[in-house]
Tab-separated table of C-alpha atoms in Angstrom:
chain	number	residue	atom	x	y	z
A	1	MET	CA	-4.615	36.096	-25.670
A	2	GLU	CA	-1.452	37.804	-26.034
A	3	HIS	CA	-1.082	38.842	-22.541
A	4	LEU	CA	-0.430	35.042	-22.051
A	5	LEU	CA	3.249	35.423	-22.729
A	6	GLU	CA	3.782	39.031	-21.262
A	7	PRO	CA	5.817	39.201	-18.382
A	8	HIS	CA	4.708	41.085	-15.359
A	9	PHE	CA	7.862	42.171	-13.908
A	10	GLY	CA	6.085	43.161	-10.344
A	11	LEU	CA	4.660	39.258	-10.126
A	12	MET	CA	8.078	38.099	-11.102
A	13	PHE	CA	9.982	39.891	-8.698
A	14	TRP	CA	7.584	39.077	-5.984
A	15	THR	CA	7.680	35.564	-6.792
A	16	ILE	CA	11.075	35.470	-6.092
A	17	LEU	CA	11.238	37.420	-3.070
A	18	ASN	CA	7.879	35.302	-1.840
A	19	PHE	CA	10.087	31.900	-2.895
A	20	PHE	CA	13.478	32.859	-0.674
A	21	LEU	CA	11.619	34.178	2.269
A	22	LEU	CA	9.690	30.685	1.878
A	23	VAL	CA	13.123	28.476	1.615
A	24	PHE	CA	14.176	30.690	5.000
A	25	LEU	CA	11.248	30.271	6.877
A	26	LEU	CA	10.151	26.968	5.948
A	27	GLY	CA	13.556	25.231	6.206
A	28	LYS	CA	13.827	26.669	9.649
A	29	PHE	CA	10.463	25.737	11.198
A	30	ALA	CA	9.031	22.640	8.765
A	31	TRP	CA	12.096	20.866	6.971
A	32	LYS	CA	14.394	21.103	9.840
A	33	PRO	CA	12.331	19.336	12.126
A	34	MET	CA	10.893	17.121	10.126
A	35	ILE	CA	14.489	16.122	8.523
A	36	LYS	CA	16.075	16.005	11.965
A	37	ALA	CA	12.634	13.842	13.058
A	38	ILE	CA	13.450	11.355	9.853
A	39	ASN	CA	17.453	10.875	10.460
A	40	ASP	CA	16.654	10.381	14.205
A	41	ARG	CA	14.233	7.746	13.395
A	42	GLU	CA	16.755	6.129	10.922
A	43	ASN	CA	19.306	6.197	13.205
A	44	ARG	CA	17.145	4.416	15.958
A	45	ILE	CA	15.849	1.621	13.447
A	46	SER	CA	19.864	0.986	12.436
A	47	SER	CA	21.051	0.857	15.803
A	48	ASP	CA	17.906	-1.353	16.497
A	49	ILE	CA	19.058	-3.522	13.748
A	50	SER	CA	22.426	-3.604	14.603
A	51	SER	CA	21.432	-4.534	18.230
A	52	ALA	CA	19.137	-6.828	17.150
A	53	GLU	CA	21.680	-8.470	14.960
A	54	LYS	CA	24.145	-8.391	17.992
A	55	ASN	CA	21.459	-10.359	20.276
A	56	ARG	CA	20.835	-12.741	17.704
A	57	GLN	CA	24.518	-13.894	17.440
A	58	GLU	CA	25.089	-14.211	21.317
A	59	SER	CA	21.983	-16.151	21.611
A	60	GLU	CA	23.259	-18.221	18.843
A	61	LYS	CA	26.533	-18.603	20.816
A	62	LEU	CA	24.529	-19.253	23.933
A	63	LYS	CA	22.508	-21.862	22.092
A	64	ALA	CA	25.641	-23.673	20.681
A	65	GLU	CA	27.150	-23.647	24.446
A	66	MET	CA	23.872	-25.054	25.584
A	67	ASP	CA	23.702	-27.859	23.189
A	68	GLU	CA	27.210	-28.798	24.060
A	69	GLY	CA	26.282	-29.209	27.520
A	70	LEU	CA	23.666	-31.146	26.490
A	71	LYS	CA	25.456	-33.303	24.658
A	72	LYS	CA	27.999	-33.645	27.663
A	73	ILE	CA	25.534	-34.450	29.791
A	74	LYS	CA	23.856	-37.320	27.603
A	75	LYS	CA	26.736	-38.868	27.603
A	76	GLN	CA	27.711	-38.698	30.882
A	77	SER	CA	24.042	-39.694	31.627
A	78	ASP	CA	24.243	-42.951	29.096
A	79	LYS	CA	27.498	-43.670	30.869
A	80	LEU	CA	25.961	-44.108	33.988
A	81	ILE	CA	22.890	-45.711	32.734
A	82	LYS	CA	25.309	-48.634	31.322
A	83	GLU	CA	27.591	-48.860	34.294
A	84	ALA	CA	24.165	-49.325	36.395
A	85	LYS	CA	23.167	-51.679	34.344
A	86	GLU	CA	26.153	-54.064	34.374
A	87	LEU	CA	26.529	-53.885	38.202
A	88	GLY	CA	22.487	-55.139	38.101
A	89	GLU	CA	23.321	-57.799	36.004
A	90	LYS	CA	26.393	-58.874	38.139
A	91	ASN	CA	24.525	-58.680	41.345
A	92	LYS	CA	21.676	-60.593	39.498
A	93	GLU	CA	23.682	-63.618	38.994
A	94	GLU	CA	25.572	-63.474	41.995
A	95	ILE	CA	22.251	-63.490	44.160
A	96	LEU	CA	21.112	-65.986	41.554
A	97	ILE	CA	24.454	-68.313	42.661
A	98	THR	CA	24.075	-67.903	46.269
A	99	ALA	CA	20.225	-68.622	46.096
A	100	LYS	CA	20.943	-71.604	44.237
A	101	GLU	CA	23.881	-72.732	46.681
A	102	GLN	CA	21.800	-72.358	49.660
A	103	ALA	CA	19.096	-74.034	48.406
A	104	HIS	CA	21.052	-76.917	47.476
A	105	LYS	CA	22.257	-76.595	51.150
A	106	ILE	CA	18.662	-76.466	52.540
A	107	ILE	CA	17.332	-79.502	50.116
A	108	GLN	CA	20.584	-81.513	51.139
A	109	SER	CA	19.832	-81.213	55.001
A	110	ALA	CA	16.607	-81.789	54.749
A	111	LYS	CA	17.273	-85.104	52.512
A	112	GLY	CA	19.467	-85.987	55.404
A	113	ASP	CA	16.794	-85.006	58.463
A	114	ILE	CA	14.384	-87.226	56.224
A	115	GLU	CA	16.880	-89.873	55.864
A	116	ILE	CA	17.545	-89.962	59.689
A	117	GLU	CA	13.616	-89.761	60.688
A	118	LYS	CA	13.000	-92.666	58.197
A	119	GLN	CA	15.850	-94.962	60.028
A	120	ASN	CA	14.215	-94.059	63.031
A	121	ALA	CA	10.507	-94.527	62.068
A	122	ILE	CA	12.147	-98.044	60.304
A	123	LYS	CA	13.984	-99.499	63.855
A	124	GLN	CA	10.680	-98.243	65.906
A	125	ILE	CA	8.759	-100.191	63.439
A	126	GLN	CA	11.078	-103.316	63.949
A	127	THR	CA	10.756	-103.125	67.281
A	128	GLU	CA	6.982	-102.656	67.328
A	129	MET	CA	6.673	-105.485	64.930
A	130	SER	CA	9.094	-107.729	66.726
A	131	ASN	CA	6.772	-107.233	70.155
A	132	VAL	CA	3.520	-107.565	67.904
A	133	VAL	CA	5.207	-111.092	66.438
A	134	ILE	CA	6.100	-112.508	69.728
A	135	LEU	CA	2.755	-111.482	71.236
A	136	ALA	CA	0.977	-113.375	68.181
A	137	SER	CA	3.722	-116.591	68.570
A	138	GLU	CA	2.958	-116.638	71.813
A	139	LYS	CA	-0.918	-116.601	71.438
A	140	LEU	CA	-0.397	-118.876	68.374
A	141	ILE	CA	1.991	-121.378	70.220
A	142	GLY	CA	0.530	-121.068	73.902
A	143	LYS	CA	3.749	-120.842	75.279
A	144	ASN	CA	6.135	-117.943	76.356
A	145	LEU	CA	9.131	-117.724	74.189
A	146	ASP	CA	12.304	-117.034	76.237
A	147	SER	CA	13.930	-113.908	74.848
A	148	LYS	CA	16.989	-116.105	73.035
A	149	ASP	CA	14.536	-117.755	71.184
A	150	ASN	CA	12.450	-115.284	70.876
A	151	LYS	CA	15.158	-112.742	69.384
A	152	LYS	CA	15.978	-115.132	66.595
A	153	PHE	CA	12.714	-115.707	65.522
A	154	THR	CA	11.921	-112.213	65.183
A	155	GLU	CA	14.474	-111.426	63.567
A	156	LYS	CA	13.942	-114.294	61.277
A	157	VAL	CA	10.595	-112.757	60.806
A	158	ILE	CA	11.310	-109.194	60.403
A	159	SER	CA	13.946	-110.171	57.779
A	160	GLU	CA	11.129	-112.093	55.854
A	161	LEU	CA	9.119	-109.541	56.026
A	162	GLU	CA	11.918	-107.130	54.839
A	163	LYS	CA	11.909	-109.368	51.706
A	164	ASN	CA	8.244	-108.982	51.037
B	1	MET	CA	-16.939	34.014	-26.273
B	2	ILE	CA	-14.125	31.295	-25.919
B	3	VAL	CA	-11.550	34.054	-25.917
B	4	ASP	CA	-13.321	36.086	-23.563
B	5	SER	CA	-13.714	33.052	-20.907
B	6	LEU	CA	-10.201	31.999	-21.151
B	7	GLU	CA	-8.818	35.507	-20.682
B	8	HIS	CA	-10.961	35.553	-17.535
B	9	HIS	CA	-9.829	32.101	-16.478
B	10	ILE	CA	-6.159	31.965	-17.054
B	11	LEU	CA	-4.870	35.285	-16.979
B	12	ASP	CA	-3.883	37.479	-14.517
B	13	HIS	CA	-6.385	40.617	-13.386
B	14	ALA	CA	-4.791	43.557	-11.773
B	15	ARG	CA	-6.874	44.563	-8.362
B	16	PHE	CA	-4.734	47.685	-8.175
B	17	HIS	CA	-2.992	49.484	-10.563
B	18	LEU	CA	0.835	50.585	-9.355
B	19	ASN	CA	3.807	51.645	-11.021
B	20	ILE	CA	7.326	52.172	-9.287
B	21	PHE	CA	10.311	53.115	-11.205
B	22	GLY	CA	8.370	52.420	-14.567
B	23	TYR	CA	7.594	49.083	-13.678
B	24	ASN	CA	4.214	47.545	-13.404
B	25	MET	CA	3.896	46.380	-10.114
B	26	SER	CA	0.162	46.257	-9.843
B	27	ILE	CA	-1.420	44.002	-7.217
B	28	THR	CA	-2.534	41.163	-9.151
B	29	ASP	CA	-4.738	38.322	-8.733
B	30	HIS	CA	-2.021	36.244	-8.860
B	31	LEU	CA	-0.118	38.119	-6.340
B	32	ILE	CA	-2.998	37.769	-4.035
B	33	PHE	CA	-2.750	33.960	-4.263
B	34	ILE	CA	0.772	33.062	-4.182
B	35	THR	CA	1.101	35.252	-0.792
B	36	ALA	CA	-2.014	33.407	0.334
B	37	MET	CA	-0.422	30.346	-0.866
B	38	SER	CA	2.389	31.084	1.065
B	39	ILE	CA	1.033	31.875	4.291
B	40	LEU	CA	-0.998	29.124	4.139
B	41	MET	CA	2.229	26.536	3.366
B	42	LEU	CA	4.113	28.859	6.432
B	43	ILE	CA	1.269	28.013	8.628
B	44	ALA	CA	0.402	24.214	7.882
B	45	PHE	CA	3.680	22.892	7.070
B	46	PRO	CA	5.367	24.111	10.366
B	47	ILE	CA	2.337	22.674	12.266
B	48	ILE	CA	2.380	19.253	10.381
B	49	ALA	CA	5.860	18.886	11.256
B	50	ARG	CA	5.128	18.890	14.879
B	51	LEU	CA	2.149	16.712	14.531
B	52	LYS	CA	3.881	13.157	14.996
B	53	HIS	CA	2.042	9.820	14.588
B	54	TRP	CA	-0.671	11.821	12.342
B	55	LYS	CA	-1.090	10.516	8.878
B	56	ILE	CA	-0.976	14.049	7.090
B	57	ASN	CA	2.931	14.203	9.011
B	58	SER	CA	3.710	10.576	7.261
B	59	LEU	CA	2.437	11.801	4.199
B	60	ILE	CA	4.459	14.740	3.705
B	61	GLU	CA	7.673	12.893	5.352
B	62	VAL	CA	7.088	10.697	2.521
B	63	MET	CA	7.383	13.244	-0.163
B	64	VAL	CA	10.613	15.074	2.037
B	65	LEU	CA	12.043	11.459	1.589
B	66	PHE	CA	11.710	11.476	-1.774
B	67	VAL	CA	13.141	14.884	-2.477
B	68	ARG	CA	16.201	13.906	-0.067
B	69	ASP	CA	17.169	10.373	-1.555
B	70	ASP	CA	15.744	10.252	-5.096
B	71	ILE	CA	16.283	14.122	-6.151
B	72	VAL	CA	18.740	15.829	-3.860
B	73	ILE	CA	21.057	12.520	-3.076
B	74	ALA	CA	20.189	11.285	-6.453
B	75	SER	CA	21.829	13.875	-8.314
B	76	MET	CA	24.134	16.031	-5.898
B	77	GLY	CA	25.364	13.029	-3.888
B	78	LYS	CA	25.876	12.695	-0.276
B	79	GLU	CA	27.269	15.823	0.182
B	80	GLY	CA	23.924	17.804	-1.213
B	81	GLU	CA	21.584	16.185	1.748
B	82	LYS	CA	22.043	19.583	3.449
B	83	TYR	CA	20.531	21.416	0.931
B	84	THR	CA	17.516	19.181	1.199
B	85	PRO	CA	15.141	21.856	2.800
B	86	TYR	CA	15.546	24.465	-0.502
B	87	PHE	CA	14.389	21.737	-2.695
B	88	CYS	CA	11.717	20.336	-0.367
B	89	THR	CA	10.400	24.169	-0.518
B	90	LEU	CA	10.544	24.284	-4.274
B	91	PHE	CA	8.700	21.089	-4.335
B	92	PHE	CA	6.029	21.862	-2.121
B	93	MET	CA	5.939	25.170	-3.637
B	94	ILE	CA	5.031	24.157	-6.935
B	95	LEU	CA	3.065	21.270	-5.635
B	96	THR	CA	0.755	22.834	-3.767
B	97	THR	CA	0.208	26.179	-5.959
B	98	SER	CA	-0.484	23.969	-8.506
B	99	LEU	CA	-3.040	21.317	-6.587
B	100	VAL	CA	-4.835	24.325	-5.000
B	101	GLY	CA	-5.162	25.984	-8.665
B	102	MET	CA	-7.194	22.673	-9.586
B	103	ILE	CA	-10.111	23.961	-6.784
B	104	PRO	CA	-12.793	25.493	-8.666
B	105	PHE	CA	-12.830	29.712	-8.577
B	106	SER	CA	-9.169	29.343	-7.385
B	107	LYS	CA	-6.319	30.500	-9.722
B	108	THR	CA	-3.265	28.467	-11.161
B	109	VAL	CA	-0.575	30.337	-10.405
B	110	THR	CA	2.101	27.768	-12.106
B	111	GLY	CA	-0.061	28.822	-15.143
B	112	ASN	CA	1.343	32.296	-15.270
B	113	LEU	CA	4.702	32.908	-17.325
B	114	SER	CA	5.855	35.960	-14.922
B	115	VAL	CA	5.780	33.394	-11.942
B	116	THR	CA	7.250	30.236	-13.196
B	117	GLY	CA	9.875	32.907	-14.700
B	118	GLY	CA	10.289	34.184	-11.008
B	119	LEU	CA	10.605	30.424	-10.281
B	120	ALA	CA	13.169	29.533	-13.111
B	121	LEU	CA	15.322	32.583	-12.038
B	122	THR	CA	15.549	31.392	-8.438
B	123	THR	CA	17.046	28.554	-9.566
B	124	PHE	CA	19.631	30.581	-11.997
B	125	LEU	CA	20.614	32.454	-8.822
B	126	LEU	CA	20.965	29.069	-6.932
B	127	VAL	CA	23.275	27.515	-9.778
B	128	ASN	CA	25.390	30.332	-9.838
B	129	PHE	CA	25.515	31.307	-6.437
B	130	MET	CA	26.109	27.866	-5.368
B	131	GLY	CA	28.754	27.183	-7.995
B	132	ILE	CA	30.560	30.442	-6.906
B	133	LYS	CA	30.573	29.442	-3.510
B	134	GLU	CA	31.709	26.029	-4.039
B	135	GLN	CA	34.691	26.550	-6.662
B	136	GLY	CA	35.186	30.041	-6.125
B	137	LEU	CA	34.253	32.834	-8.716
B	138	ILE	CA	37.348	32.070	-10.817
B	139	LYS	CA	37.153	28.517	-10.764
B	140	TYR	CA	33.462	28.387	-11.443
B	141	ILE	CA	33.825	30.658	-14.620
B	142	LYS	CA	36.989	28.691	-15.786
B	143	SER	CA	34.648	25.319	-15.019
B	144	PHE	CA	32.313	26.785	-18.206
B	145	VAL	CA	35.032	25.403	-20.527
B	146	PRO	CA	35.814	21.527	-20.255
B	147	ALA	CA	38.927	20.853	-19.257
B	148	GLY	CA	40.086	18.645	-22.187
B	149	ALA	CA	38.809	21.433	-24.647
B	150	PRO	CA	40.894	22.497	-27.826
B	151	PRO	CA	42.196	26.217	-27.125
B	152	LEU	CA	40.587	27.137	-30.623
B	153	LEU	CA	37.097	26.101	-29.375
B	154	ALA	CA	37.696	27.503	-25.587
B	155	PRO	CA	35.726	31.144	-26.513
B	156	LEU	CA	32.969	29.337	-28.475
B	157	MET	CA	32.534	26.843	-25.788
B	158	PHE	CA	32.305	29.658	-23.054
B	159	VAL	CA	29.681	31.744	-25.330
B	160	LEU	CA	27.595	28.215	-26.036
B	161	GLU	CA	27.448	27.567	-22.382
B	162	ILE	CA	26.939	31.035	-21.000
B	163	ILE	CA	23.917	30.984	-23.384
B	164	GLY	CA	23.117	27.338	-22.140
B	165	LEU	CA	22.885	28.853	-18.931
B	166	PHE	CA	19.925	30.880	-19.937
B	167	THR	CA	18.534	28.847	-22.226
B	168	LYS	CA	18.258	25.933	-19.455
B	169	THR	CA	16.476	28.402	-16.953
B	170	ILE	CA	13.907	29.968	-19.734
B	171	ALA	CA	13.134	25.986	-20.501
B	172	LEU	CA	12.287	25.343	-17.130
B	173	ALA	CA	10.137	28.385	-16.942
B	174	ILE	CA	8.144	27.567	-20.319
B	175	ARG	CA	8.003	24.070	-19.208
B	176	LEU	CA	6.219	24.477	-15.961
B	177	PHE	CA	4.098	27.302	-17.438
B	178	ALA	CA	3.231	25.202	-20.268
B	179	ASN	CA	2.060	21.978	-18.589
B	180	MET	CA	0.109	24.144	-16.303
B	181	ILE	CA	-1.539	26.129	-18.709
B	182	ALA	CA	-2.160	23.421	-21.151
B	183	GLY	CA	-4.518	21.328	-18.984
B	184	HIS	CA	-6.768	24.394	-18.258
B	185	ILE	CA	-7.169	25.538	-21.790
B	186	VAL	CA	-8.047	21.992	-22.974
B	187	VAL	CA	-10.667	21.317	-20.210
B	188	ILE	CA	-12.232	24.912	-20.947
B	189	CYS	CA	-12.454	23.569	-24.718
B	190	PHE	CA	-13.726	20.548	-23.901
B	191	ILE	CA	-16.736	22.814	-21.627
B	192	SER	CA	-17.090	25.230	-24.364
B	193	LEU	CA	-18.094	22.866	-26.921
B	194	ILE	CA	-21.123	22.010	-25.152
B	195	PHE	CA	-21.947	25.753	-25.617
B	196	ILE	CA	-21.234	25.909	-28.893
B	197	PHE	CA	-23.212	22.910	-30.054
B	198	THR	CA	-26.165	24.280	-28.028
B	199	GLN	CA	-26.221	27.446	-30.084
B	200	MET	CA	-26.214	25.297	-33.250
B	201	ASN	CA	-28.985	22.931	-32.084
B	202	LEU	CA	-30.270	22.168	-28.563
B	203	ILE	CA	-30.517	18.390	-29.185
B	204	SER	CA	-26.697	18.080	-30.521
B	205	GLY	CA	-26.025	20.400	-27.168
B	206	LEU	CA	-27.050	17.594	-24.903
B	207	ILE	CA	-25.664	14.695	-26.904
B	208	THR	CA	-22.341	16.666	-26.342
B	209	ILE	CA	-22.943	17.349	-22.691
B	210	PRO	CA	-21.324	13.254	-21.667
B	211	PRO	CA	-18.701	13.380	-23.579
B	212	SER	CA	-17.318	16.604	-23.138
B	213	VAL	CA	-17.748	16.303	-19.331
B	214	GLY	CA	-15.805	12.855	-19.210
B	215	MET	CA	-12.844	14.126	-21.346
B	216	SER	CA	-12.749	17.348	-18.972
B	217	LEU	CA	-12.625	15.222	-15.993
B	218	PHE	CA	-9.974	12.794	-17.521
B	219	VAL	CA	-8.019	15.627	-18.391
B	220	ASN	CA	-8.410	17.344	-15.186
B	221	LEU	CA	-7.030	13.919	-13.323
B	222	LEU	CA	-4.429	13.955	-15.891
B	223	GLU	CA	-3.418	17.297	-14.955
B	224	ILE	CA	-3.371	16.040	-11.191
B	225	LEU	CA	-0.743	13.595	-12.120
B	226	ILE	CA	1.392	16.349	-14.513
B	227	ILE	CA	1.698	18.243	-11.266
B	228	PHE	CA	3.365	15.893	-9.319
B	229	ILE	CA	5.707	15.213	-12.472
B	230	GLN	CA	6.182	18.953	-12.841
B	231	ALA	CA	6.788	19.511	-9.514
B	232	TYR	CA	9.318	16.459	-9.446
B	233	ILE	CA	11.017	17.681	-12.787
B	234	PHE	CA	11.527	21.404	-11.759
B	235	THR	CA	13.027	20.157	-8.744
B	236	PHE	CA	14.945	17.610	-10.075
B	237	LEU	CA	16.421	19.768	-12.931
B	238	THR	CA	17.517	22.086	-10.498
B	239	ALA	CA	19.110	19.872	-8.373
B	240	ILE	CA	20.985	18.664	-11.612
B	241	PHE	CA	22.506	22.446	-12.629
B	242	THR	CA	23.139	22.818	-9.248
B	243	SER	CA	25.248	19.614	-9.004
B	244	MET	CA	26.878	20.531	-12.194
B	245	ALA	CA	27.915	23.852	-11.004
B	246	ILE	CA	29.177	22.279	-7.918
B	247	HIS	CA	31.122	19.697	-9.249
B	248	GLU	CA	34.045	20.667	-11.980
B	249	HIS	CA	33.328	18.901	-15.523
């Protein structure tokens, strides 16, 4: 077991040589490409992150602009609707007033017409009645009444009839 | 018997004996294994680095990111980022060789003091090299004595700092070595208990099997955790020492 701590210069020398050769060759062919790949990826990730951040800020700005525009549009549309409502209300009232007026006029004229027709009808009835009364009286009395008496009589009868 | 099996499993064995300038340069099992692991890493990692969108790539990437963010940048600051490949190699060298050492019939090369000593020496070289490169030779040597130190204490502190430089290196080597070897020794001891008790009595041997196997399994799993921790500690301490050498006190 005493060999355990015995230095072996050949092995030591070979280890050192071997190690420096490895440092040179592995550094050139293994670690350099690997570290380059790592650095490239890190750069890409950091640039991705910064561009994503930039995009986020831009989209936020855009969103704020959109919100502003939307607010403006809503305000305008509210105003327009209000105006339209007011206009509609005004029109409605005007139409109602004219319609009422017209209806009143029509009713008035119809009433006048009815009155005239009524008067006509009354007059006609009166003449018819007087004729009928004359005829009846003639039959009753058996003599022909002259027109002067006739008239007086009939008028008297009619006025009595009217009283009834 | 236990000592034999320990020596067989843990110690290095020379395949070809070789002596160059009086130094023992024999080709040993660990030397062969460390070469094989290096070749495997040299083939595997460049391929993994190019297999984008594969799970194995993401796994290695996570560790590379860990080394970069939590070891290199954490201890050396942002300007240390360019040294990440060195620390990645150090981290994965320790991690891979130690993890493969957990496979039966393989060798745990990080459980060899010469290998960990070699790795610690690379840290020693790196620390001094970086200190001289970043500060200049004279300024680096001056930086061993803190700026606010009393002049009388300066020589003592200089000596202490120089000693500290070496103890740091030795501590690195022994820490990794001891952590890696300890788990293996404990596993072997638990398995050996079965044979010891069987020699005494067959029934007692049979009774020993479940706790021994359970405990060795537990220690094995613990060792996997320790491998990750030690790879992290070795790399992190190297990064801290380098950072201390680069920056003036």
